[in-house]
Short mmCIF file of C-alpha atoms in Angstrom, two decimals:
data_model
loop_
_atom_site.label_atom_id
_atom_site.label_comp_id
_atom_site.label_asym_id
_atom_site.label_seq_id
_atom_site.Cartn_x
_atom_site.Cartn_y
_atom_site.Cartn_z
CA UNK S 288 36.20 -7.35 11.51
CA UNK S 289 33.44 -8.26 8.91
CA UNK S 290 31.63 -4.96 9.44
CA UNK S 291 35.15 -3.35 8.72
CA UNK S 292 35.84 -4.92 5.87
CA UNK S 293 32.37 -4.59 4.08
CA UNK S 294 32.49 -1.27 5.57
CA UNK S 295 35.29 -0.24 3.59
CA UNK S 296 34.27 -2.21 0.78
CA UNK S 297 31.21 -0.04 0.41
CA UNK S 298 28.62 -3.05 1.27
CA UNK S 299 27.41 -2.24 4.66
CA UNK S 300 25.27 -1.32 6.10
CA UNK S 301 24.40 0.01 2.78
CA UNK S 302 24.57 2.14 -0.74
CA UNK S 303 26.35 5.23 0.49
CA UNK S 304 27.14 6.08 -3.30
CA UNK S 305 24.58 7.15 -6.30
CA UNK S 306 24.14 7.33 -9.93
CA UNK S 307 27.63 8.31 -12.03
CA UNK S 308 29.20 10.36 -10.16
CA UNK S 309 28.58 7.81 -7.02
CA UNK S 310 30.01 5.16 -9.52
CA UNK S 311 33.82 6.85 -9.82
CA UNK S 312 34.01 7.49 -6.29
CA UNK S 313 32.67 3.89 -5.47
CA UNK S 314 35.20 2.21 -7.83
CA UNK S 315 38.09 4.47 -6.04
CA UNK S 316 36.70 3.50 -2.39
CA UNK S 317 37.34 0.15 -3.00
CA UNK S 318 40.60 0.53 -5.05
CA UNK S 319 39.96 -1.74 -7.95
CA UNK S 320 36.71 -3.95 -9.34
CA UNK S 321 37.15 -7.86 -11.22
CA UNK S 322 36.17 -7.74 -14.55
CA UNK S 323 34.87 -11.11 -15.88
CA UNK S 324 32.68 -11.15 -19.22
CA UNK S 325 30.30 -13.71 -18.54
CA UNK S 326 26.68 -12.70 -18.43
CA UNK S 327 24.07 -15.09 -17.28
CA UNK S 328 21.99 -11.84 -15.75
CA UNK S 329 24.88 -9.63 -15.72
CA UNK S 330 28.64 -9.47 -15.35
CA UNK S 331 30.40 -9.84 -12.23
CA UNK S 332 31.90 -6.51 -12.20
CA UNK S 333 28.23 -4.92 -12.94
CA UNK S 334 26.93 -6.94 -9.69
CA UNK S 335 29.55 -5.55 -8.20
CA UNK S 336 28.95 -2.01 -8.64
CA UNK S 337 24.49 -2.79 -8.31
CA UNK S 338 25.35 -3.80 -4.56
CA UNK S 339 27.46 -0.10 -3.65
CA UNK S 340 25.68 2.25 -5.98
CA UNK S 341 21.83 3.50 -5.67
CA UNK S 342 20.28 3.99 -9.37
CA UNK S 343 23.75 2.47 -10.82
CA UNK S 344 23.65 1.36 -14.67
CA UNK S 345 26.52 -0.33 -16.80
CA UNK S 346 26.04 2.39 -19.12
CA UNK S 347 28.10 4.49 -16.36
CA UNK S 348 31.04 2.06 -16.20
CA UNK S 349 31.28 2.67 -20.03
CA UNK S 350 31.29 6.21 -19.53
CA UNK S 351 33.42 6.57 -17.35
CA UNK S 352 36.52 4.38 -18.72
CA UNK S 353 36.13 5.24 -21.97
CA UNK S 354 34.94 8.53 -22.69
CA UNK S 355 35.43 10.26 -19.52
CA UNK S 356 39.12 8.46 -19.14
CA UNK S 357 39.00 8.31 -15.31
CA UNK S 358 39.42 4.62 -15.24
CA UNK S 359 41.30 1.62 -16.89
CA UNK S 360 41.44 -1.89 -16.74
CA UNK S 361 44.32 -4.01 -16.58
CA UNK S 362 46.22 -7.75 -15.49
CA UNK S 363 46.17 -11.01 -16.61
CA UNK S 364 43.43 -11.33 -14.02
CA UNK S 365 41.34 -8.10 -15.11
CA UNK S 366 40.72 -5.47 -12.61
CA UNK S 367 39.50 -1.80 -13.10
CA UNK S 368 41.88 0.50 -11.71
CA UNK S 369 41.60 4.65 -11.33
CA UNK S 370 43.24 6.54 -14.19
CA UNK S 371 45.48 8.42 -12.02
CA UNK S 372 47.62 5.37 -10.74
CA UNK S 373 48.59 4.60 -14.29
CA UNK S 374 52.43 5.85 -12.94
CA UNK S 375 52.04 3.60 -10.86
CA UNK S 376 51.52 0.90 -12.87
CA UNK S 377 53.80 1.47 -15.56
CA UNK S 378 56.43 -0.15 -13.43
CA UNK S 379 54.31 -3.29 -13.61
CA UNK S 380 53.79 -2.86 -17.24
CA UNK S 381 57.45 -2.55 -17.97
CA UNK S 382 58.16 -5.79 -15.86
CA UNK S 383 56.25 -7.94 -17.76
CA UNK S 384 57.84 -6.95 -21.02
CA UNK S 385 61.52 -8.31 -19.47
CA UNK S 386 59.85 -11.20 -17.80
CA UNK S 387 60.06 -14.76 -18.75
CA UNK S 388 56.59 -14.97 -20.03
CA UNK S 389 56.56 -12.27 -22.86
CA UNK S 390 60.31 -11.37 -22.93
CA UNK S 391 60.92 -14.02 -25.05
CA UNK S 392 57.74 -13.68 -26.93
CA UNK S 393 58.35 -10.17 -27.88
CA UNK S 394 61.72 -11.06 -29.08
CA UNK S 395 60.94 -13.84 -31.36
CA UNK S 396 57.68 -12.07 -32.55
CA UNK S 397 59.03 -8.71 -33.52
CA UNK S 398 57.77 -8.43 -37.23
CA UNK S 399 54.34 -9.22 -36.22
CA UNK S 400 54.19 -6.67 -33.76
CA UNK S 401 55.29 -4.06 -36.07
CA UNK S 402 52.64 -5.13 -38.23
CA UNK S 403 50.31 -4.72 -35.48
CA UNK S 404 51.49 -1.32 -34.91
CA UNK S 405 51.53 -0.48 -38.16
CA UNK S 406 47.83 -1.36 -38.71
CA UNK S 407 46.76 0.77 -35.59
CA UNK S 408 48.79 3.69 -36.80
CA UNK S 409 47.22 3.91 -40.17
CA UNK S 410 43.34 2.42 -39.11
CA UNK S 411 43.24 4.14 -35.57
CA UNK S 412 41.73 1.59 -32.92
CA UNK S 413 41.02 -2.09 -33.66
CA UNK S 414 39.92 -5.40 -31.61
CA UNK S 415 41.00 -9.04 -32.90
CA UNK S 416 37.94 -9.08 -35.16
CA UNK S 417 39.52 -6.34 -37.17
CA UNK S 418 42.25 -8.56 -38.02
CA UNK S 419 41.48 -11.61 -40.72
CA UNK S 420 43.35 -14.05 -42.71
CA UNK S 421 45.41 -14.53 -39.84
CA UNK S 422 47.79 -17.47 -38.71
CA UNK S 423 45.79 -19.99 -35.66
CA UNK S 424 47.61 -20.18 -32.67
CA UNK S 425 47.27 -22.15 -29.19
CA UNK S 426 47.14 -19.91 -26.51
CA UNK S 427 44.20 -19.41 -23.68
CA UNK S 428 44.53 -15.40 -24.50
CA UNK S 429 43.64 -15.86 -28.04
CA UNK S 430 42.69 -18.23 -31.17
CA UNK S 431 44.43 -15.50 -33.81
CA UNK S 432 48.54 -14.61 -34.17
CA UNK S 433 46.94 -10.54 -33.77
CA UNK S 434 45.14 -12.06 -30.70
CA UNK S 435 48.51 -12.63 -28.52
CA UNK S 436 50.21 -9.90 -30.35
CA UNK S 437 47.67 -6.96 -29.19
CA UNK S 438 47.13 -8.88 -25.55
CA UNK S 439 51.32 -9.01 -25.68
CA UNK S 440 51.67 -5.11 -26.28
CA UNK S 441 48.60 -4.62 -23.89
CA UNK S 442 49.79 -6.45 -21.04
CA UNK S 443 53.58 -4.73 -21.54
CA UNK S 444 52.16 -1.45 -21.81
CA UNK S 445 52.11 0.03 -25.24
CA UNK S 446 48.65 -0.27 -25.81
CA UNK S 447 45.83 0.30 -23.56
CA UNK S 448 41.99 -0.38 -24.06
CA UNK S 449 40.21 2.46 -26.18
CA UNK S 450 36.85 0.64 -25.99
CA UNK S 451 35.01 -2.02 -26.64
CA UNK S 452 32.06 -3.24 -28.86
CA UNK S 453 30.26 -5.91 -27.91
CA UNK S 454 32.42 -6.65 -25.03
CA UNK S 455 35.67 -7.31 -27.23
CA UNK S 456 38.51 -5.32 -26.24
CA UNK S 457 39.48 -2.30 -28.88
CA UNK S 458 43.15 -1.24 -28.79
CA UNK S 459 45.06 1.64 -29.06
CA UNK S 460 48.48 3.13 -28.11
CA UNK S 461 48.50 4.21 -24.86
CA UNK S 462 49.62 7.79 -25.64
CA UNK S 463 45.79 8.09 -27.55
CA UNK S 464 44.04 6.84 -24.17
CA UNK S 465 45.89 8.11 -21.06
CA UNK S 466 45.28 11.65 -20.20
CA UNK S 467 48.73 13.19 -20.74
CA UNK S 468 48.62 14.45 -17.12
CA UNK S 469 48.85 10.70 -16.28
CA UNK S 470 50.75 8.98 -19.00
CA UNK S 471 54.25 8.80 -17.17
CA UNK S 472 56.34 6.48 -15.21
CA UNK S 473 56.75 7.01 -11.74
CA UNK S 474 60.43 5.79 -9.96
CA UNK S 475 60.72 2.30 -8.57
CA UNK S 476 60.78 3.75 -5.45
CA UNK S 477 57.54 6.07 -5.49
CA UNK S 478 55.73 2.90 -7.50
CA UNK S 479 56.46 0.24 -4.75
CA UNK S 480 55.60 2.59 -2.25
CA UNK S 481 52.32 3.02 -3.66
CA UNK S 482 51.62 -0.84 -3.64
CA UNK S 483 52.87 -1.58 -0.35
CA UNK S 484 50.34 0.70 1.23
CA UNK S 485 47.38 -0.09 -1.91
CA UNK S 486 47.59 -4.00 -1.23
CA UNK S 487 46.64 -3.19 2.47
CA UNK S 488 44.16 -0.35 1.31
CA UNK S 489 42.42 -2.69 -0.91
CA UNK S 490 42.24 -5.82 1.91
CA UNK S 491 41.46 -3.85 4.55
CA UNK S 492 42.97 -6.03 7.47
CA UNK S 493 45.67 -8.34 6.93
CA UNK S 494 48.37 -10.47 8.58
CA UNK S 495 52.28 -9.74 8.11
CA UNK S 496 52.73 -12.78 6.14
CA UNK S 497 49.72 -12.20 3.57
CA UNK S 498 50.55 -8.92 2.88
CA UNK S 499 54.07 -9.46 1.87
CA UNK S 500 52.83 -12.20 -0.75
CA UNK S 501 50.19 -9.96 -1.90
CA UNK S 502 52.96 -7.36 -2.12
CA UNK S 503 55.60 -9.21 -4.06
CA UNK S 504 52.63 -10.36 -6.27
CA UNK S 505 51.99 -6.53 -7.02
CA UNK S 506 54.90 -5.45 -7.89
CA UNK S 507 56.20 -8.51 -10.20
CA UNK S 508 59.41 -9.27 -8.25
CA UNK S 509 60.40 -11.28 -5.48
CA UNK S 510 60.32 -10.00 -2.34
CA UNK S 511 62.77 -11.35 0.64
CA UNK S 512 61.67 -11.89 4.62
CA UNK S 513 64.01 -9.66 5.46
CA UNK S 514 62.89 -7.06 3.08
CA UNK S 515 59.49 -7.36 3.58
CA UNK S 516 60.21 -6.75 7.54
CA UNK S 517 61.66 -3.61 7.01
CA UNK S 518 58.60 -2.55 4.73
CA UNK S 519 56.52 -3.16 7.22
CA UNK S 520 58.20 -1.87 10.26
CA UNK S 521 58.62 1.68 7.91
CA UNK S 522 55.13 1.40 7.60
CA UNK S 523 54.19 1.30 10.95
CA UNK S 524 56.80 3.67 12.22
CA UNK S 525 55.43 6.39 10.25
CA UNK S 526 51.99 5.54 11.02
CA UNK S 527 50.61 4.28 7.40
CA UNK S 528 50.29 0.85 8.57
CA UNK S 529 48.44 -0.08 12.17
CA UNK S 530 48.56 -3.42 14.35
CA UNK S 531 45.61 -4.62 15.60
CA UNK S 532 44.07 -7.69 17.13
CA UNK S 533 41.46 -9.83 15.69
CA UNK S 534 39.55 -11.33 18.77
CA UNK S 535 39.84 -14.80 18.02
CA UNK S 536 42.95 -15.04 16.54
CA UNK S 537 46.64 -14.67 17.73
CA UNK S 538 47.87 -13.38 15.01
CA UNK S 539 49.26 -9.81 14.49
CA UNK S 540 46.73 -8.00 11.74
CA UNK S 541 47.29 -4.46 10.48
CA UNK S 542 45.44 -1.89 9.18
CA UNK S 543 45.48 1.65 7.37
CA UNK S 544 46.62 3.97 10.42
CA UNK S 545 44.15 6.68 8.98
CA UNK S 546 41.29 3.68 9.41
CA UNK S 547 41.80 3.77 13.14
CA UNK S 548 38.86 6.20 14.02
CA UNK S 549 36.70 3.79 11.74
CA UNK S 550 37.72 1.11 13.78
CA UNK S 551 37.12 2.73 17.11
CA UNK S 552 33.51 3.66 16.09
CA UNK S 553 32.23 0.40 15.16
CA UNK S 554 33.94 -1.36 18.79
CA UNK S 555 31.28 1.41 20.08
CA UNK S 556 28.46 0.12 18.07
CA UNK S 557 28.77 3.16 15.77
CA UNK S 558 27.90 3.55 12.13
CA UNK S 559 31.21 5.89 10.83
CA UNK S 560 29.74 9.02 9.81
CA UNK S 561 31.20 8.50 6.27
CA UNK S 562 29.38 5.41 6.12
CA UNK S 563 25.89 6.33 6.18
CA UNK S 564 23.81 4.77 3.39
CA UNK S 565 20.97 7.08 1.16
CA UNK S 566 18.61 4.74 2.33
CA UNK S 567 18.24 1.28 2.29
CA UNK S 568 20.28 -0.88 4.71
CA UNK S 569 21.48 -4.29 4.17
CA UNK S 570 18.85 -4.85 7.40
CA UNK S 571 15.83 -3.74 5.21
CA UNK S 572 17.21 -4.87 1.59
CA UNK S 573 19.42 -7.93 0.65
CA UNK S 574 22.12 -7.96 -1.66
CA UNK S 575 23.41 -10.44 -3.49
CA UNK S 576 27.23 -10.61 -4.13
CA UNK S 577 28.94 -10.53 -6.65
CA UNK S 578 30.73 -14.06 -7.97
CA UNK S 579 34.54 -11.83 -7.86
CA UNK S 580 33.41 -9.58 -4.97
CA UNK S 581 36.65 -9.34 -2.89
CA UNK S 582 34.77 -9.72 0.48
CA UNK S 583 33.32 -13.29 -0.40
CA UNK S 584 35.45 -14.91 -3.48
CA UNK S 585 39.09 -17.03 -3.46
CA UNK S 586 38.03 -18.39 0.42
CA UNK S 587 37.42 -15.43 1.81
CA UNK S 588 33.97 -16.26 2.67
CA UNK S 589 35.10 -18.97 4.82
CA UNK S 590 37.58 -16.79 6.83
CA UNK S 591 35.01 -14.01 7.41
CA UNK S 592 31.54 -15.50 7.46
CA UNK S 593 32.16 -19.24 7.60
CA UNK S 594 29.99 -19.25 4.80
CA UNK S 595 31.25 -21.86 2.52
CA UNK S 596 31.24 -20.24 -1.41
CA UNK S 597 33.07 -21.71 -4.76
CA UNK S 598 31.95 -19.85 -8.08
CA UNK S 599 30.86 -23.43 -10.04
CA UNK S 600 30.07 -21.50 -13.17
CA UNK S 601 33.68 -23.19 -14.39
CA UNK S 602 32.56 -26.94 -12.80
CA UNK S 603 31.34 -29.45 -15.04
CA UNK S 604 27.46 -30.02 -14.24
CA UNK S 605 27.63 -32.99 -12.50
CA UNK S 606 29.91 -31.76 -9.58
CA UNK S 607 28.36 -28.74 -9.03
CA UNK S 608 26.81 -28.69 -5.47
CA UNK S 609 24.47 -25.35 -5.49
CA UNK S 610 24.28 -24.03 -9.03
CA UNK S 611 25.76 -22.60 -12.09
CA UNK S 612 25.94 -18.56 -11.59
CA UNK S 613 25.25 -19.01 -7.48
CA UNK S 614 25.48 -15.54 -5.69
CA UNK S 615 25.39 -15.42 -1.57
CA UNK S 616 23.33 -13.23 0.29
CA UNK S 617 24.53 -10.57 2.68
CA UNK S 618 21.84 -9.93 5.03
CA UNK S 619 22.81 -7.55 7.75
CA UNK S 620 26.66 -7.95 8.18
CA UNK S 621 26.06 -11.71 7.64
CA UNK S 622 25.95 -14.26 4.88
CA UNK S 623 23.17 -15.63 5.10
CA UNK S 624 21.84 -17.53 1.89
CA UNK S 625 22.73 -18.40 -1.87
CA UNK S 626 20.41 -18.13 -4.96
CA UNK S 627 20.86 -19.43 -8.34
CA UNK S 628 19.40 -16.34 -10.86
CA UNK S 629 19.01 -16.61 -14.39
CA UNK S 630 17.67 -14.05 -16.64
CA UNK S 631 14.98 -14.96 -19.75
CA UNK S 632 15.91 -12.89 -21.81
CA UNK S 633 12.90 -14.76 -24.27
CA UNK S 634 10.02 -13.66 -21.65
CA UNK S 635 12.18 -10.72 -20.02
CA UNK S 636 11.63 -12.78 -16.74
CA UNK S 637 14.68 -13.22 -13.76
CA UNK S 638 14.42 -16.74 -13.02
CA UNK S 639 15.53 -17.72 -9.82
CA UNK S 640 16.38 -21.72 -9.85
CA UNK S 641 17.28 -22.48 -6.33
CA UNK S 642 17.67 -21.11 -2.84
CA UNK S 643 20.01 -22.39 -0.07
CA UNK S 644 19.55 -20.66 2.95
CA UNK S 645 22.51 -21.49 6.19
CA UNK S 646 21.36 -23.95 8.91
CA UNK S 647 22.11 -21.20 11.43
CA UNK S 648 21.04 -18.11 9.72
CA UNK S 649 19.09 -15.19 11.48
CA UNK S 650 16.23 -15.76 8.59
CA UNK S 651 13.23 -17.20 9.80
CA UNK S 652 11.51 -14.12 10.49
CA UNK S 653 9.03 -11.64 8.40
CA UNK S 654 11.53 -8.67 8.54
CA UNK S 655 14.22 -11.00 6.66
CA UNK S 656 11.53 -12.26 4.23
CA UNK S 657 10.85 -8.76 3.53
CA UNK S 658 14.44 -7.15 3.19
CA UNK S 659 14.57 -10.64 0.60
CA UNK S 660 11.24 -9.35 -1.54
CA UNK S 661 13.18 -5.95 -1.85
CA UNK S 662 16.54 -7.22 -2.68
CA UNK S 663 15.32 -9.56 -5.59
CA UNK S 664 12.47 -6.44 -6.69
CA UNK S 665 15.76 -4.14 -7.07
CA UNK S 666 17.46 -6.13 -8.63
CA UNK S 667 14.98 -7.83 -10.91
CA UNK S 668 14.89 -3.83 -11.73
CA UNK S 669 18.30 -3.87 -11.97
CA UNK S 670 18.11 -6.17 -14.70
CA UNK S 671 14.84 -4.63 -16.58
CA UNK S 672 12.63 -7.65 -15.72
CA UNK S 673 9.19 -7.44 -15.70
CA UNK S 674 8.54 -10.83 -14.17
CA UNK S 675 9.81 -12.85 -11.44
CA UNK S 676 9.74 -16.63 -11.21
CA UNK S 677 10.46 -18.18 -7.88
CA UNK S 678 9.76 -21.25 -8.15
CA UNK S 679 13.59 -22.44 -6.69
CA UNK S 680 12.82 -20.93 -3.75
CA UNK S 681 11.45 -22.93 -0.40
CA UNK S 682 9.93 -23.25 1.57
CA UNK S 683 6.47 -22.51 0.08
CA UNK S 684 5.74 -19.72 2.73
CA UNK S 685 8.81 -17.37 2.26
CA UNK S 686 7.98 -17.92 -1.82
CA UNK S 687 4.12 -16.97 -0.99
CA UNK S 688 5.70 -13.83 1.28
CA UNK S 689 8.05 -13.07 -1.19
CA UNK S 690 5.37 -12.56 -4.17
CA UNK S 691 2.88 -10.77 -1.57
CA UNK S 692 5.39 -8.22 -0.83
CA UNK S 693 6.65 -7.49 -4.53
CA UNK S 694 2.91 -7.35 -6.17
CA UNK S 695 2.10 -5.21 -3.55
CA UNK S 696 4.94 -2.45 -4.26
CA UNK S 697 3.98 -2.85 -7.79
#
């Protein structure tokens, strides 16, 4: 199950993707990528991307949603999505606007709106900066009245992201972003189609019961048992959705009936043929996850490597148990470790502040010590660093290995 799931996640057994063109078709394997903008060495989504994609650079991601349109970002919880389900999510779009979040907003704030639109008519595309003089408001989206407005006609549809400087968000309408080929509404019926069978997509294995939340969570409405048993039993009867057993556990999964052969290769000890990595394996190089990755974030690490992992960027100092920006380590098709990196921007140096390696983890040998020299030389590359400090990392012998290994592969 865990080799599946990073399988089809792109993670293992390793970077079967490259450069910009590797990039787009990573970002569609996995169906959609967390955006979060904090950047201690680099943004979640960017690690994210690093740990698929051979020679991958942010630069690309840029590219690629915003000149190249083939990708756009969306949700109160921000995911990149692939331009071409924008139909799709239209449906979504249009929900929120009659919801009871931003239904009545839109109602009671229908002047300022127009004088939002009004300014991106005449001025082309604008962020919040753009906007001054304007009224405060308390709201977690924004500080400004344009703030809420442009997230409000964002999140409801007429306005999609254009760009953005500096990391903040530039707006425009969405007929001046979307490829016309793309900028339509599909029917109810082709749109919740196209969820049922992307929340299992994205997953990879689920139960009944977590799929139908995950469902009714996609599509913005409520979802009934009864409804959500006839989904699911159309699913399976026309072979788009698969049940399979998860040795261990007595509950019914299911998978993508197309994902069957995958499944039958690895139960043989196979690597899928669509699976092989360019060159490095997760045997020979570590990679450190992402804090959103969807393989190890909101518990999943628990269920799938009972490997214990909470993001404490967003604890208060004192409760934090491991550190502030604390990524795990897959090693193999196992979680193995967590490090604490940092990157000095001052002395161009990655910093890595402490090291927590499992009780029970396979890592006590000179082949894991070396697959952990090449995963933090990568991405110390990754990151343009000329130096490495390890200091947080013990015992003394695996530092001592660690620094042999890098200095001598220059």
């Amino acid at each position: 199950m865990r080799r599946f799931i990073l399988g089809k996640q792109g993670l293992w057994p390793g970077r079967r993707w490259q450069g910009k063109a590797g990039t787009a078709e990573a970002i569609r394997a996995v169906e959609a990528v967390q955006i979060d903008p904090i950047t201690v060495i680099a943004r979640s989504h960017e690690i994210t991307l690093w740990g698929r994609v051979a020679d991958y650079h942010p630069e690309y991601l840029d590219t690629l949603m915003h000149t190249d349109r083939l990708f756009f970002d969306y949700g109160s919880t921000l995911f990149i999505y692939p331009m071409n389900e924008l139909p799709y999510w239209r449906l979504v779009m249009r929900r929120r606007a009659d919801d009871e979040r931003w239904k009545p907003y839109i109602k009671a704030n229908g002047p300022l709106l127009d004088e939002i639109r009004a300014e991106l008519r005449a001025r082309g595309p604008l962020g919040n900066r753009d906007f001054t003089n304007r009224a405060r408001v308390e709201n977690y989206r924004a500080r400004k009245d344009s703030g809420l407005a442009l997230f409000a006609l964002w999140i409801t549809g007429e306005l999609m992201s254009h760009s953005r400087v500096r990391w903040e968000r530039r707006y425009d309408f969405r007929e001046n972003v979307a490829p016309a080929e793309w900028n339509y509404e599909a029917s109810e019926e082709e749109a919740e189609d196209f969820f049922a069978r992307e929340t299992l997509s994205y997953v990879g294995i689920c139960t009944a019961r977590v799929w139908a939340r995950s469902f009714a969570g996609d599509i913005r409405r409520s979802v009934s048992a009864e409804e959500a048993r006839q989904r699911l039993a159309s699913l399976q009867d026309r072979g788009i959705f698969a049940p399979v057993m998860v040795e261990g556990n007595k509950d019914l999964h299911y998978v993508a009936g197309n994902d069957l052969p995958l499944l039958e290769a690895l139960e043989a000890g196979q690597v899928p043929n669509a699976w092989q990595p360019l060159d490095t394996t997760t045997d020979t190089e570590v990679v450190f996850l992402a804090p959103l990755e969807i393989v190890s974030a909101r518990g999943r690490a628990k269920k799938l490597f009972n490997f214990e992992y909470v993001w404490e960027v967003y604890k208060p100092a004192h409760t934090r148990r491991w550190g502030y920006y604390t990524l795990p380590i897959l090693y193999g098709d196992t979680l193995v470790a967590r490090i604490d990196p940092k990157l000095d921007r001052a002395s161009n140096t990655l910093v890595i502040k402490g090291y927590w390696p499992e009780v029970d983890a396979p890592i006590n040998t000179p082949k894991y010590a070396d697959a952990l020299a090449q995963g933090l030389a990568h991405f110390a590359s990754f990151h343009k660093a000329r130096k490495l400090d390890l200091a947080g990392i013990q015992p003394v012998a695996l530092r001592k290995h660690i620094q042999r290994t890098v200095k001598s592969s220059g």
